[in-house]
Short mmCIF file of C-alpha atoms and ligand atoms in Angstrom, two decimals:
data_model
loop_
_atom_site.label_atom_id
_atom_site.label_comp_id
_atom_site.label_asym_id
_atom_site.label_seq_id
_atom_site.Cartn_x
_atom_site.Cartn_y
_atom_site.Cartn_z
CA UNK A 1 0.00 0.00 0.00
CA UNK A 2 1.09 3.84 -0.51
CA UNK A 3 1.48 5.56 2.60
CA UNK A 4 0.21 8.91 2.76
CA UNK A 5 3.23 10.94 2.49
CA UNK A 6 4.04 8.60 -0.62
CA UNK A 7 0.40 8.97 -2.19
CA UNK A 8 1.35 13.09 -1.82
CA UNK A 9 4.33 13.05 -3.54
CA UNK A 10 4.04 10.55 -6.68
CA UNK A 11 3.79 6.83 -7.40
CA UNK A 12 6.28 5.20 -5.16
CA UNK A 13 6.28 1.29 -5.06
CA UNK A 14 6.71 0.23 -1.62
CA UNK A 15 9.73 -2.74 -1.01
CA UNK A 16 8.44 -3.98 2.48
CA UNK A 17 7.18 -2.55 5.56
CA UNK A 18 10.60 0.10 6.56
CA UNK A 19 10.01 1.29 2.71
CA UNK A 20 6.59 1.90 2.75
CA UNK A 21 6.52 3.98 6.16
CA UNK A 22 9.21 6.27 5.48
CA UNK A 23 9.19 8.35 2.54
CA UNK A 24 12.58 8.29 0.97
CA UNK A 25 15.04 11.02 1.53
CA UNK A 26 14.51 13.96 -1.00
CA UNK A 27 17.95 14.19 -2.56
CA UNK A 28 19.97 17.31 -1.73
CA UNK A 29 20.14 20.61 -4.16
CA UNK A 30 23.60 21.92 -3.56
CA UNK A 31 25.50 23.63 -6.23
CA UNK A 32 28.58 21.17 -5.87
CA UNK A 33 25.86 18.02 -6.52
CA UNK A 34 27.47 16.12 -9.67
CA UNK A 35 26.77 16.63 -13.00
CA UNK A 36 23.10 15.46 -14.46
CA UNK A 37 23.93 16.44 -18.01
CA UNK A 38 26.52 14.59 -20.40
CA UNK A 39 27.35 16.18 -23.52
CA UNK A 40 28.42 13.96 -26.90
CA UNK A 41 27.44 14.09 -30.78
CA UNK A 42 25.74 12.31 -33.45
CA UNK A 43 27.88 13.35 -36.62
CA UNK A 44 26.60 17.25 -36.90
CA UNK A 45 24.03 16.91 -33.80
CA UNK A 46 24.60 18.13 -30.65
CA UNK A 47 23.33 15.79 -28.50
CA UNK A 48 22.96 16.51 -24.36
CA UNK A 49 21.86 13.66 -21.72
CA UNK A 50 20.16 15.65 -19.35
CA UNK A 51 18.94 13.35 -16.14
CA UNK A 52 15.69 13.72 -14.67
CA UNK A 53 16.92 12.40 -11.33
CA UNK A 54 15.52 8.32 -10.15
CA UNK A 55 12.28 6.43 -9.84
CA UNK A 56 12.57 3.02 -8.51
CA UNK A 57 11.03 0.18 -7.10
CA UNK A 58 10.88 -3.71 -5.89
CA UNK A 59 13.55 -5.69 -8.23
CA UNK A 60 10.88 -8.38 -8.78
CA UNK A 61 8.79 -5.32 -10.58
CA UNK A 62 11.01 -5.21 -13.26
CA UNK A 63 12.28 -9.11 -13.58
CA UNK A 64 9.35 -10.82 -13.27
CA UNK A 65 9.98 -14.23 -13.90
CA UNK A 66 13.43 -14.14 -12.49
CA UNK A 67 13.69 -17.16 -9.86
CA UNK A 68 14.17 -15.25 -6.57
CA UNK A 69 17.65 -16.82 -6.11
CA UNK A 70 18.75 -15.84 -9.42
CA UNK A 71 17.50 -12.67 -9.17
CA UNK A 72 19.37 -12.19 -5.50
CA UNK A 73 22.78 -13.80 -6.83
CA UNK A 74 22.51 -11.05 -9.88
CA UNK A 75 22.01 -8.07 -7.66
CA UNK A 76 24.68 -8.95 -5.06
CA UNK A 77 27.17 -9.63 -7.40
CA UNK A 78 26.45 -6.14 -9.10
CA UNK A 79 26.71 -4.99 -5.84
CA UNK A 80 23.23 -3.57 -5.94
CA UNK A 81 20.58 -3.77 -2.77
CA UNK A 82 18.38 -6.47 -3.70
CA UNK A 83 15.20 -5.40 -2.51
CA UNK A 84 14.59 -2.05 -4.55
CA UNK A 85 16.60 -1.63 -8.11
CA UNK A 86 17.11 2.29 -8.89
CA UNK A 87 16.14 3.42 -12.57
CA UNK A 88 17.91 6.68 -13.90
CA UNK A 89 15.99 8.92 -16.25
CA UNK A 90 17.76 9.73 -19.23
CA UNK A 91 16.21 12.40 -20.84
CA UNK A 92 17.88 13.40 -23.92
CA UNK A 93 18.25 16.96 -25.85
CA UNK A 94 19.22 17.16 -29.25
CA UNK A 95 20.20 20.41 -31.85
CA UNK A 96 19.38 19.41 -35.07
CA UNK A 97 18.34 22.00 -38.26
CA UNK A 98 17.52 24.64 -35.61
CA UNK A 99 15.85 22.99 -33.60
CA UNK A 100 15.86 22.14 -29.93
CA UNK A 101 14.34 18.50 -29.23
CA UNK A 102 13.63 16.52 -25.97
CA UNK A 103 13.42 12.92 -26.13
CA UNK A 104 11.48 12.25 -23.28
CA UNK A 105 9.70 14.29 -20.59
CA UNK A 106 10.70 12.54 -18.11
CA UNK A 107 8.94 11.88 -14.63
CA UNK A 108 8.90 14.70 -12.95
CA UNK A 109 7.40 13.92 -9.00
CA UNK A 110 5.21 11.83 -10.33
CA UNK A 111 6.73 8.55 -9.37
CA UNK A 112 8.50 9.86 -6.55
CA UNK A 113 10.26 12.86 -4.86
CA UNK A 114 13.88 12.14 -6.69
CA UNK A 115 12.62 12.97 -10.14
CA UNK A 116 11.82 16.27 -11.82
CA UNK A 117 15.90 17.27 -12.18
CA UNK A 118 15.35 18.00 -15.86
CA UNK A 119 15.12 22.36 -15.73
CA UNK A 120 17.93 22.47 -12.94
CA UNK A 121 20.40 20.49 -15.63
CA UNK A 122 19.01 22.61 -18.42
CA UNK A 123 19.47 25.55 -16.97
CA UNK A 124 23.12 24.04 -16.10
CA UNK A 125 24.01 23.90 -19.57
CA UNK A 126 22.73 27.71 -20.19
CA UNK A 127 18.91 26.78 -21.11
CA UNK A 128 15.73 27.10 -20.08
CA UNK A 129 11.81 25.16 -20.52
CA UNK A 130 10.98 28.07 -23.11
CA UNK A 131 13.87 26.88 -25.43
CA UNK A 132 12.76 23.67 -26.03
CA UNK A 133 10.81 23.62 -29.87
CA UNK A 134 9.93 19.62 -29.97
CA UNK A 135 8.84 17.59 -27.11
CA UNK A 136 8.83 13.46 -28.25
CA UNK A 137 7.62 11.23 -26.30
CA UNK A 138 8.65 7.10 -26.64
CA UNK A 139 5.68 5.99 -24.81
CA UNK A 140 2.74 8.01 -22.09
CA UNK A 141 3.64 6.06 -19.01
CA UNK A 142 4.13 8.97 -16.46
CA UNK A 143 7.84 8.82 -15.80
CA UNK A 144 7.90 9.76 -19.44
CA UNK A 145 5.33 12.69 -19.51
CA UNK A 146 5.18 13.48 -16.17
CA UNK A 147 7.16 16.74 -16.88
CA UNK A 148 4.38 18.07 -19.25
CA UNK A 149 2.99 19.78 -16.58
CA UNK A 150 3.74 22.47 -14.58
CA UNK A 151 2.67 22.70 -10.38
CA UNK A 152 -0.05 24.58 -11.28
CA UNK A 153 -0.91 23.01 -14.56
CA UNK A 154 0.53 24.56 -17.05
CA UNK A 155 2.58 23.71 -19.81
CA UNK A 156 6.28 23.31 -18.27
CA UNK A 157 7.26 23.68 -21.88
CA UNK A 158 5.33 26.57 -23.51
CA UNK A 159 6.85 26.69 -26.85
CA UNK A 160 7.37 23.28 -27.54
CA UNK A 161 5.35 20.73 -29.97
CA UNK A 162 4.79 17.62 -28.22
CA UNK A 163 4.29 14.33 -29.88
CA UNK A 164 3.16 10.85 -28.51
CA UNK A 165 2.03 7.97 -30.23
CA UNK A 166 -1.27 7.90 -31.16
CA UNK A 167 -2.07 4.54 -29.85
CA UNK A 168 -0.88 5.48 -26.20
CA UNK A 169 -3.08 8.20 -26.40
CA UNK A 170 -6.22 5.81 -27.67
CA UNK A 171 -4.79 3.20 -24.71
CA UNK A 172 -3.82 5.89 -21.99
CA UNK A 173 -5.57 9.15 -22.68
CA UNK A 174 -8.56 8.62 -24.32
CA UNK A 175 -9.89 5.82 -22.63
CA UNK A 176 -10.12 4.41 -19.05
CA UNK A 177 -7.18 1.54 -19.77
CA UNK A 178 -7.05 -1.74 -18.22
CA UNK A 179 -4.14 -1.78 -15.94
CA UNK A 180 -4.57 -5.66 -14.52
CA UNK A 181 -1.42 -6.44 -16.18
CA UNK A 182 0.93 -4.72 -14.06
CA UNK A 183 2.31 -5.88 -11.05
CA UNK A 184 1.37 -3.89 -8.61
CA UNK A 185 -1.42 -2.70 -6.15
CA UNK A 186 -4.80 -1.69 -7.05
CA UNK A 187 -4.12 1.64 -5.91
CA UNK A 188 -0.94 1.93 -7.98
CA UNK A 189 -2.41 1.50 -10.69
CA UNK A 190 -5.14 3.95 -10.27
CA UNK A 191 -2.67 6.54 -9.66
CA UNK A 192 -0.27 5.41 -12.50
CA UNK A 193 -3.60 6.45 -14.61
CA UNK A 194 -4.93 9.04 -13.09
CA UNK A 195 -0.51 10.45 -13.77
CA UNK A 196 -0.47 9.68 -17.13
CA UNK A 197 -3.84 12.13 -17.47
CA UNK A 198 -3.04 14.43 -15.58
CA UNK A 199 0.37 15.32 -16.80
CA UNK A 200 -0.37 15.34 -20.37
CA UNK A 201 -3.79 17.13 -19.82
CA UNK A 202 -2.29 21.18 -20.68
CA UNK A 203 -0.44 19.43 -23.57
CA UNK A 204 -3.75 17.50 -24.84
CA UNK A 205 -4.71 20.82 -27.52
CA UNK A 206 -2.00 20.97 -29.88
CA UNK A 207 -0.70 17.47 -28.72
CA UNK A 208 1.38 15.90 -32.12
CA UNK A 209 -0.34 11.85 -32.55
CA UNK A 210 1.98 9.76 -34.41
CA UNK A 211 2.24 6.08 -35.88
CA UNK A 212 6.41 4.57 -35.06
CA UNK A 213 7.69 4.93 -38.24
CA UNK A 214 7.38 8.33 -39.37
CA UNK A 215 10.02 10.92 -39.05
CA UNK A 216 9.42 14.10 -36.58
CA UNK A 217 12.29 16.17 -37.81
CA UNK A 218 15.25 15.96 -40.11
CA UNK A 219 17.60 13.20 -38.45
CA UNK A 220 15.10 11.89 -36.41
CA UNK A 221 13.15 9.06 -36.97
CA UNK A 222 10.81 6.79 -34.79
CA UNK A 223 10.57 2.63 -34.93
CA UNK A 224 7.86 0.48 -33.87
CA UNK A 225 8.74 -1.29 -30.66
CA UNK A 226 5.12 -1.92 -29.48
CA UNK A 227 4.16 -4.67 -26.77
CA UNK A 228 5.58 -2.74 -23.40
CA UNK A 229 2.77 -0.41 -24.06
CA UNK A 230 0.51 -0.57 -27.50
CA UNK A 231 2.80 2.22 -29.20
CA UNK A 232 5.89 2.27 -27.79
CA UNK A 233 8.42 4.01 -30.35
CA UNK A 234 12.50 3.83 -30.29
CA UNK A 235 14.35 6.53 -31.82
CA UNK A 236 16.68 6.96 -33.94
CA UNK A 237 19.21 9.95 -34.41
CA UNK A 238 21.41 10.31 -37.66
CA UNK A 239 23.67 12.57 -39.26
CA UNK A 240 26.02 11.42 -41.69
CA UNK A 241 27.82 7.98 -40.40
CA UNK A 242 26.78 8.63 -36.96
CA UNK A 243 23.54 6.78 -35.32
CA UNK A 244 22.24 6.73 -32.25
CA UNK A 245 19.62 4.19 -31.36
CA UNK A 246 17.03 5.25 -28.01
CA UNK A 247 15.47 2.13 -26.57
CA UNK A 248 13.23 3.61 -24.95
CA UNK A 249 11.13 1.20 -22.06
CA UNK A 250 12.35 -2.07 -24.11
CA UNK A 251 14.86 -2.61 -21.10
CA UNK A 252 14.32 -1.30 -17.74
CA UNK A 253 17.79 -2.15 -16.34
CA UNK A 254 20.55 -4.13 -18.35
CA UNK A 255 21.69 -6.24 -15.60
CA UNK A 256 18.19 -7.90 -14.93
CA UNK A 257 16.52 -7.31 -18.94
CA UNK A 258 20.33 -7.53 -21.08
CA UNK A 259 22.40 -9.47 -19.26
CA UNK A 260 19.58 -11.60 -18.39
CA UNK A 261 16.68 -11.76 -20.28
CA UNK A 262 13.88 -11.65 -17.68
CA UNK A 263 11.06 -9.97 -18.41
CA UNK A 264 9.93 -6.58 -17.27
CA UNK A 265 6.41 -6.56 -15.52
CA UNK A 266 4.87 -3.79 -16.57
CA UNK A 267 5.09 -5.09 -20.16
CA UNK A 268 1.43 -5.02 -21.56
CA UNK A 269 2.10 -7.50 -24.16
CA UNK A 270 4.70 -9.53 -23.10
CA UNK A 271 5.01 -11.85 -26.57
CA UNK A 272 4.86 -8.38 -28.82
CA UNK A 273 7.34 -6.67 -26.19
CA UNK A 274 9.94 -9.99 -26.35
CA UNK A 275 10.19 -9.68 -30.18
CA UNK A 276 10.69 -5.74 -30.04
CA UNK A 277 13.55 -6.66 -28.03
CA UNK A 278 15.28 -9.13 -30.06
CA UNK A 279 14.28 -7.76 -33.18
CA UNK A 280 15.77 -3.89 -32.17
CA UNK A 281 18.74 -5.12 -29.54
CA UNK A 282 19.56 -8.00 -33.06
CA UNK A 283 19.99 -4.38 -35.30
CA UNK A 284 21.84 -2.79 -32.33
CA UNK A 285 23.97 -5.32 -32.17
CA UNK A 286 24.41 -6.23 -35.85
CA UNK A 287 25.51 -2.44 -36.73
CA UNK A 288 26.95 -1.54 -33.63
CA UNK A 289 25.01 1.08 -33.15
CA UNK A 290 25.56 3.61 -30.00
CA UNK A 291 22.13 3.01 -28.05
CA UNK A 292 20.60 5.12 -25.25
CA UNK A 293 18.85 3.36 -22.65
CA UNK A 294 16.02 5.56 -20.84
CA UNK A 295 16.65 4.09 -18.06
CA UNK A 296 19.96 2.64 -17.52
CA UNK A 297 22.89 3.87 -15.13
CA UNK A 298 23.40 7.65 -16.17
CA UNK A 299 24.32 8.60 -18.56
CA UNK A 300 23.13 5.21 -19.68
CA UNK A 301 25.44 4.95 -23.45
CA UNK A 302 26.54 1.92 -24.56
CA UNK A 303 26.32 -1.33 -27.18
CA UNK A 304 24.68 -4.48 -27.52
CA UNK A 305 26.56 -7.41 -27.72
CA UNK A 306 24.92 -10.64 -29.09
CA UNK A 307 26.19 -13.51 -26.97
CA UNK A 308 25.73 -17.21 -27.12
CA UNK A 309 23.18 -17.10 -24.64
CA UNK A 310 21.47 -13.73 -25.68
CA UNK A 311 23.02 -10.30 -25.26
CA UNK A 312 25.30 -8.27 -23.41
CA UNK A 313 25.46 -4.35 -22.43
CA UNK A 314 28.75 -2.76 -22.86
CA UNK A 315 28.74 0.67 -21.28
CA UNK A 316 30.62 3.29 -22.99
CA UNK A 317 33.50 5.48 -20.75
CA UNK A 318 33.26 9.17 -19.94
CA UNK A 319 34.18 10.72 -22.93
CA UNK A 320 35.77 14.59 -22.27
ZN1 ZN B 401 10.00 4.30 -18.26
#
């Protein structure tokens, strides 16, 4: 169940009793914090990872058929806690034709009190909500829109076009969806619902539907990767040579969904989301491809390595 304070602040999935009566620790806002933005390009794009902070929950949430020892013996031996797994949010900012463009909203509070970082690490790198033109989102779960919105419900990004895919919206928005799938309290999934509405509700006139496939702006393209929600998009970034592949929600972490292919819970179609992910992390692999995972350790860049036994996630190194 959520506690009170939890209910107040966003969707936080409780862990066990200690978890679910105290709220976690909001993270501190000094100046000398490390860095939530990583900078790197895609042949003539500038392209900016800027974090939106953590969400998190129960391991088993995101592993689901893991057996429990299995699952224990992976965490401990990536020195990880094994009763909550941390997710980053990698929100990512790219320049292309003049042009500013977020890939993802990210969360904001509405899963918890540790996201919402996005405007501190823009304004970090000299920007502000105002200068973003294109808003694209992979998917409407909340810790991907959940920035939409402002505390008093406006539109955190006033300028910007926002696109989602059109059968999130038909799934999420415009009806009342059936949420028995995921694995989780009753309650949780209300409020994952009621999120979802609420952040995208200033955004809903003017809101951009697309089908995964089409291109949003020069350089930037979207793929079908449908099955962890009924539109689901990847993206892809070009210029030149240079790719860069966004997997959006196809992986939640790569130790538990790479490394080991267990299946994350929340999947809606867990048959349509498998063959996403072998189908997309097959091309990542097979060309190499630079991939951003959504949620991965910050700043969450890497490759796919096709193993004998399925894949592998090779994290890039801090590039100056
Ligand atoms: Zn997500």
């Amino acid at each position: 169940m959520l506690t009170a304070a939890s209910a107040v602040m966003g969707l936080v999935l409780p862990t066990g009793i200690a978890f679910a009566q105290a709220a976690p620790a909001r993270l501190p806002r000094a100046k000398e914090e490390n860095a939530g933005h990583y900078r790197f390009r895609v042949g003539d794009i500038s392209a900016t990872v800027l974090s939106d902070g953590l969400i998190g929950g129960p391991a088993r949430v995101y592993a689901s058929d893991a057996p429990e020892a299995d699952l224990q013996d992976v965490l401990r031996r990536a020195f990880l806690p094994t009763d909550r797994l941390t997710l980053n949010l990698n929100t990512l900012l790219i320049e292309t034709s003049g042009r500013r463009v977020l890939l993802e909203a990210g969360a904001g509070q509405t899963m918890g009190p540790q996201g919402g970082r996005i405007f501190e690490n823009l304004a970090a790198i000299g920007l502000q909500a105002e200068d973003i033109d294109v808003v694209v989102v992979s998917h409407t779960h909340p810790d991907h829109v959940g920035n939409l919105r402002t505390a008093d419900g406006g539109k955190a990004f006033p300028r910007a076009t926002v696109f989602a895919p059109r059968a999130d919206w038909d799934f999420f928005v415009r009806n009342d969806p059936d949420l028995s799938y995921m694995p989780v309290p009753e309650d949780f999934r209300r409020n994952f619902a009621a999120a979802i509405r609420r952040s995208v509700e200033p955004v809903t006139h003017g809101i951009e539907l697309y089908e995964a496939g089409v291109q949003i702006v020069p350089g930037l393209t979207t793929l079908p990767a449908f099955g962890h929600t009924p539109g689901m998009a990847n993206f892809l970034v070009q210029s030149g040579n240079d790719q860069l592949l966004l997997t959006a929600d196809l992986a939640y972490h790569p130790i538990v969904n790479v490394d080991r292919p267990w299946v994350p819970g929340p999947d809606r179609d867990k048959d349509a989301a498998l063959a996403s992910r072998r189908r997309i992390f097959d091309m990542a692999a097979a060309d190499r491809l630079l991939v951003l995972g959504f949620h991965y350790p910050f700043p969450g860049l890497g490759r796919m390595l096709k193993t004998d036994a399925g894949y592998a996630w090779v994290p890039v190194s801090w590039q100056f």
